[in-house]
Short mmCIF file of C-alpha atoms and ligand atoms in Angstrom, two decimals:
data_model
loop_
_atom_site.label_atom_id
_atom_site.label_comp_id
_atom_site.label_asym_id
_atom_site.label_seq_id
_atom_site.Cartn_x
_atom_site.Cartn_y
_atom_site.Cartn_z
CA MET V 1 74.23 136.97 143.13
CA ALA V 2 74.76 140.21 145.35
CA THR V 3 75.34 143.27 143.13
CA LEU V 4 75.82 145.71 146.13
CA SER V 5 78.41 146.08 148.89
CA THR V 6 77.43 145.28 152.40
CA LYS V 7 78.28 148.98 153.11
CA THR V 8 75.75 150.19 150.68
CA VAL V 9 72.98 147.88 152.20
CA SER V 10 73.68 149.08 155.58
CA GLU V 11 73.81 152.71 154.58
CA PHE V 12 70.34 152.21 153.17
CA ALA V 13 69.16 150.59 156.35
CA ARG V 14 70.58 153.52 158.33
CA ASP V 15 69.52 156.36 156.07
CA GLY V 16 66.63 155.23 154.00
CA VAL V 17 68.43 156.59 150.86
CA VAL V 18 71.39 155.39 148.73
CA LEU V 19 72.69 156.42 145.31
CA VAL V 20 73.68 153.55 143.02
CA ARG V 21 75.58 154.77 139.92
CA GLY V 22 75.14 153.03 136.46
CA VAL V 23 72.17 150.91 137.26
CA LEU V 24 71.10 151.13 133.65
CA ASP V 25 73.37 150.49 130.79
CA ALA V 26 73.48 152.62 127.55
CA GLU V 27 70.92 150.42 125.74
CA GLN V 28 68.45 150.41 128.80
CA ILE V 29 68.86 154.17 129.16
CA ASP V 30 67.82 154.53 125.45
CA ALA V 31 64.94 152.16 126.03
CA ALA V 32 63.76 154.30 128.99
CA ARG V 33 63.90 157.43 126.88
CA GLN V 34 61.84 155.85 124.21
CA ALA V 35 59.36 154.57 126.84
CA ILE V 36 59.07 158.08 128.33
CA SER V 37 58.40 159.42 124.87
CA GLU V 38 55.57 156.82 124.34
CA VAL V 39 53.99 157.63 127.70
CA MET V 40 54.11 161.40 126.90
CA ALA V 41 52.68 160.94 123.43
CA VAL V 42 49.69 158.77 124.78
CA PRO V 43 49.26 159.60 128.37
CA GLY V 44 47.20 157.12 130.47
CA PRO V 45 44.26 157.83 132.69
CA LEU V 46 46.35 158.65 135.81
CA ALA V 47 48.57 161.22 133.94
CA GLN V 48 48.57 164.82 135.28
CA VAL V 49 50.42 168.06 134.92
CA ALA V 50 51.68 169.04 138.48
CA SER V 51 52.56 172.64 137.56
CA ASP V 52 50.51 175.81 137.15
CA ALA V 53 49.45 176.89 133.64
CA ASP V 54 51.78 180.00 133.89
CA ASP V 55 54.89 178.00 134.75
CA PRO V 56 57.45 178.74 132.08
CA GLY V 57 58.16 174.90 132.08
CA ARG V 58 55.89 172.06 132.81
CA PHE V 59 55.90 169.11 135.31
CA PHE V 60 54.34 166.03 133.67
CA GLU V 61 53.58 162.85 135.54
CA ASP V 62 52.01 159.41 134.57
CA PHE V 63 51.73 156.27 136.58
CA CYS V 64 51.29 152.41 136.12
CA ARG V 65 52.19 152.22 132.48
CA TRP V 66 54.27 149.01 132.53
CA SER V 67 51.54 146.67 131.18
CA GLN V 68 51.10 148.98 128.06
CA VAL V 69 54.73 150.05 127.48
CA PRO V 70 56.90 146.88 126.97
CA ALA V 71 60.14 148.71 127.61
CA ILE V 72 58.89 149.76 131.13
CA GLU V 73 57.90 146.25 131.77
CA ARG V 74 61.49 144.93 130.64
CA LEU V 75 63.34 147.50 132.74
CA ALA V 76 61.13 146.99 135.73
CA ARG V 77 61.40 143.21 135.67
CA GLN V 78 64.63 142.26 133.88
CA SER V 79 67.19 145.13 134.57
CA ARG V 80 69.31 145.25 137.51
CA VAL V 81 66.93 147.52 139.36
CA PRO V 82 64.63 144.84 140.93
CA ARG V 83 67.66 142.95 142.08
CA VAL V 84 69.11 146.10 143.76
CA ALA V 85 65.61 146.61 145.32
CA ALA V 86 65.57 143.15 146.75
CA GLU V 87 69.08 143.44 148.10
CA LEU V 88 68.25 146.70 149.84
CA LEU V 89 64.90 145.55 151.33
CA GLY V 90 66.49 142.24 152.39
CA ASP V 91 63.50 140.28 153.30
CA GLY V 92 62.89 137.88 150.45
CA PRO V 93 61.22 138.22 147.04
CA VAL V 94 60.09 141.68 145.90
CA ARG V 95 57.15 142.67 143.85
CA LEU V 96 56.81 145.28 141.28
CA TYR V 97 54.43 147.96 142.75
CA HIS V 98 54.20 150.51 139.91
CA ASP V 99 56.19 152.74 137.61
CA HIS V 100 56.02 156.65 137.68
CA VAL V 101 57.17 158.82 134.76
CA LEU V 102 58.10 162.37 135.98
CA VAL V 103 59.42 165.01 133.52
CA LYS V 104 60.31 168.42 134.34
CA GLU V 105 60.88 170.52 131.13
CA GLY V 106 63.75 172.83 131.13
CA GLY V 107 62.85 176.17 132.92
CA THR V 108 60.20 174.53 135.22
CA THR V 109 59.78 176.53 138.37
CA GLN V 110 57.45 174.24 140.09
CA ARG V 111 59.02 172.51 143.05
CA THR V 112 57.98 169.04 144.09
CA PRO V 113 56.96 169.73 147.75
CA TRP V 114 58.46 167.82 150.49
CA HIS V 115 56.56 164.60 151.23
CA GLN V 116 56.70 160.88 151.96
CA ASP V 117 55.28 158.52 149.27
CA GLN V 118 53.84 155.83 151.51
CA PRO V 119 50.86 157.82 153.00
CA TYR V 120 49.55 158.26 149.41
CA TYR V 121 49.69 154.49 148.73
CA ASN V 122 47.34 151.55 149.44
CA VAL V 123 50.10 149.49 151.19
CA ASP V 124 51.44 148.96 154.82
CA GLY V 125 54.83 147.47 155.11
CA ARG V 126 58.11 148.49 153.47
CA GLY V 127 58.92 149.31 149.88
CA VAL V 128 61.51 151.08 147.85
CA SER V 129 61.50 153.60 144.97
CA ALA V 130 64.29 153.80 142.30
CA TRP V 131 64.49 157.41 140.95
CA ILE V 132 66.22 156.98 137.58
CA PRO V 133 67.02 160.04 135.41
CA VAL V 134 67.57 159.47 131.77
CA ASP V 135 69.14 163.06 131.43
CA PRO V 136 72.13 164.51 133.24
CA VAL V 137 70.94 166.03 136.48
CA PRO V 138 73.01 168.96 138.04
CA LEU V 139 73.15 169.01 141.79
CA ALA V 140 70.88 171.94 141.88
CA GLY V 141 68.15 170.13 139.94
CA CYS V 142 68.22 166.78 141.79
CA LEU V 143 65.68 165.01 144.04
CA GLU V 144 66.51 165.86 147.71
CA LEU V 145 66.02 163.37 150.51
CA VAL V 146 66.12 163.67 154.32
CA ALA V 147 68.28 160.92 155.60
CA GLY V 148 66.81 159.01 158.56
CA THR V 149 63.16 160.05 158.00
CA HIS V 150 62.36 156.51 156.83
CA ARG V 151 62.03 155.68 160.57
CA GLY V 152 58.73 157.58 160.60
CA PRO V 153 56.39 158.89 161.68
CA TRP V 154 54.08 158.94 158.71
CA LEU V 155 53.43 162.60 157.85
CA MET V 156 50.40 164.30 156.38
CA PRO V 157 50.07 163.93 152.50
CA ARG V 158 48.68 166.94 150.62
CA THR V 159 48.03 167.73 147.08
CA PHE V 160 51.17 169.18 145.49
CA LEU V 161 49.61 172.41 144.13
CA ALA V 162 46.85 173.38 146.54
CA GLY V 163 48.18 171.74 149.74
CA GLU V 164 44.81 170.02 150.36
CA ALA V 165 44.38 167.03 152.66
CA ARG V 166 42.77 164.66 150.09
CA TRP V 167 43.96 161.36 151.77
CA PHE V 168 44.26 161.18 155.44
CA PRO V 169 41.78 163.50 157.09
CA GLU V 170 43.08 166.85 158.47
CA GLY V 171 44.67 166.44 161.96
CA SER V 172 45.03 162.67 161.70
CA LEU V 173 48.80 162.69 160.99
CA ALA V 174 51.57 164.97 162.02
CA GLU V 175 52.41 167.76 159.52
CA LEU V 176 55.76 167.97 157.78
CA PRO V 177 58.19 170.40 159.26
CA ASP V 178 59.16 173.49 157.33
CA ILE V 179 62.29 172.02 155.93
CA GLU V 180 63.00 174.86 153.56
CA ALA V 181 63.00 177.42 156.40
CA ASP V 182 65.73 175.54 158.27
CA ARG V 183 67.56 173.37 155.72
CA GLY V 184 70.73 173.22 157.79
CA ALA V 185 68.92 171.35 160.56
CA TYR V 186 68.40 168.33 158.27
CA ASP V 187 70.73 165.71 156.73
CA ILE V 188 69.57 166.43 153.04
CA ARG V 189 71.04 164.17 150.47
CA HIS V 190 71.17 165.12 146.80
CA TYR V 191 73.63 164.26 143.98
CA GLU V 192 74.86 165.26 140.65
CA MET V 193 73.54 162.46 138.45
CA ALA V 194 74.28 160.82 135.03
CA PRO V 195 71.63 159.10 133.03
CA GLY V 196 71.17 155.40 134.42
CA ASP V 197 72.27 156.33 137.94
CA ALA V 198 69.54 155.70 140.55
CA ILE V 199 68.54 157.04 143.86
CA PHE V 200 66.88 154.25 145.99
CA PHE V 201 64.76 155.50 148.85
CA ASP V 202 62.42 153.97 151.27
CA PHE V 203 58.63 154.67 150.76
CA LEU V 204 58.75 156.78 154.04
CA THR V 205 61.97 158.72 153.35
CA VAL V 206 60.91 162.40 153.12
CA HIS V 207 61.83 163.82 149.76
CA GLY V 208 61.27 166.78 147.37
CA ALA V 209 62.77 168.41 144.31
CA PRO V 210 63.53 171.88 143.14
CA GLY V 211 62.13 173.02 139.76
CA PHE V 212 64.50 172.52 136.83
CA PRO V 213 66.02 175.98 135.93
CA PHE V 214 68.18 174.55 133.21
CA PRO V 215 67.99 174.44 129.42
CA GLY V 216 67.65 170.59 129.15
CA ARG V 217 64.86 168.52 130.26
CA ARG V 218 64.76 166.31 133.39
CA ARG V 219 63.14 162.94 132.46
CA VAL V 220 62.78 160.41 135.09
CA LEU V 221 61.51 156.84 135.20
CA SER V 222 60.83 155.89 138.77
CA LEU V 223 60.41 152.03 139.46
CA ARG V 224 58.70 151.05 142.81
CA TYR V 225 58.91 147.72 144.53
CA LEU V 226 57.24 146.07 147.49
CA SER V 227 59.07 143.99 150.20
CA SER V 228 57.48 140.71 151.24
CA SER V 229 56.14 142.46 154.38
CA ALA V 230 53.89 144.66 152.22
CA ARG V 231 50.12 144.11 152.83
CA HIS V 232 47.10 145.55 151.11
CA ALA V 233 45.64 148.66 152.97
CA PRO V 234 42.61 149.68 151.06
CA ARG V 235 41.74 153.32 151.95
CA ARG V 236 38.35 155.19 152.11
CA TRP V 237 39.74 157.67 149.56
CA ARG V 238 41.35 157.27 146.25
CA THR V 239 44.98 156.53 146.72
CA SER V 240 47.75 157.85 144.42
CA PRO V 241 48.23 155.82 142.32
CA HIS V 242 44.68 154.52 142.23
CA PHE V 243 44.20 150.74 141.44
CA GLU V 244 40.72 150.50 140.21
CA GLY V 245 38.67 147.69 141.72
CA LEU V 246 41.56 146.09 143.69
CA GLN V 247 39.65 146.35 146.95
CA ASP V 248 37.15 143.77 145.37
CA GLU V 249 39.94 141.32 144.51
CA LEU V 250 42.44 141.56 147.43
CA ALA V 251 41.35 141.50 151.02
CA GLU V 252 42.57 144.00 153.60
CA GLY V 253 45.69 142.93 155.17
CA ALA V 254 46.56 140.32 152.44
CA PRO V 255 49.94 140.02 150.89
CA MET V 256 50.14 141.89 147.63
CA ASP V 257 49.66 138.65 145.67
CA HIS V 258 47.95 139.89 142.51
CA PRO V 259 48.82 140.12 138.80
CA LEU V 260 49.22 143.86 139.14
CA PHE V 261 52.11 143.26 141.37
CA PRO V 262 54.27 140.41 139.99
CA ILE V 263 57.25 138.99 141.86
CA VAL V 264 60.32 140.22 140.00
CA ALA V 265 63.31 139.42 142.17
O1 AKG N 1 60.78 163.87 140.45
C1 AKG N 1 60.30 164.65 141.22
O2 AKG N 1 60.32 165.88 141.16
C2 AKG N 1 59.74 164.03 142.48
C3 AKG N 1 59.88 162.65 142.61
C4 AKG N 1 59.08 161.99 143.67
O3 AKG N 1 58.46 162.68 144.48
C5 AKG N 1 59.14 160.51 143.79
O4 AKG N 1 59.68 159.89 142.94
O5 AKG N 1 58.41 159.97 144.75
#
């Protein structure tokens, strides 16, 4: 059953980003908060702190925890989120790709640099992320997205702190423009968000986020889905996130038909 208006679906096709309010209900928001606490209490092997040691706050991230944290699995598979992802992608069944927990503590100065997600990944073909805060997010603390950039091209992925080219070799992809230097030249979308609202954006949409210069925390659960067009693209480098041993189990160019990526809608 369709949960979105045709206007929302066509906005996503045009812009590569759309806000959907109230995707999670109050019980699901509590479950997501609890799940984020579990992840932070026992971080997984892919967890990292993406802020400098002298940052007055902290930017914590962890990836791929749904198989250990049942509440993340329930939200990723059984909430409205995968159905919205399927409607937006509009080409048949969608697979869960992975989850990503992103917490900026109050006072964090670290920006999330402008980037596209897909060049860090091990897939070709389309996918969509749902960025779901479980705390109120003021406009000035929100993820920002550049409408229309989902049409490409792929842009050079770099490490967030040192700006190193750890994925595609230097010079092999175009560099991101200096968006901060000329913000008015871009169609930048951001929103004041309530817990349980979600920004859905294409894996190629350029996005970044300010620090969080506010007293509260900014806890986010991001759920990511693959369209049926997605194909395995093993890389010569360690992708982010990394899927240990996957290249031995799934051929290059194969559909993402593997227990790590269940069909969810
Ligand atoms: O939450 C953030 O600061 C950045 C989020 C992001 O880059 C993503 O969800 O892909």
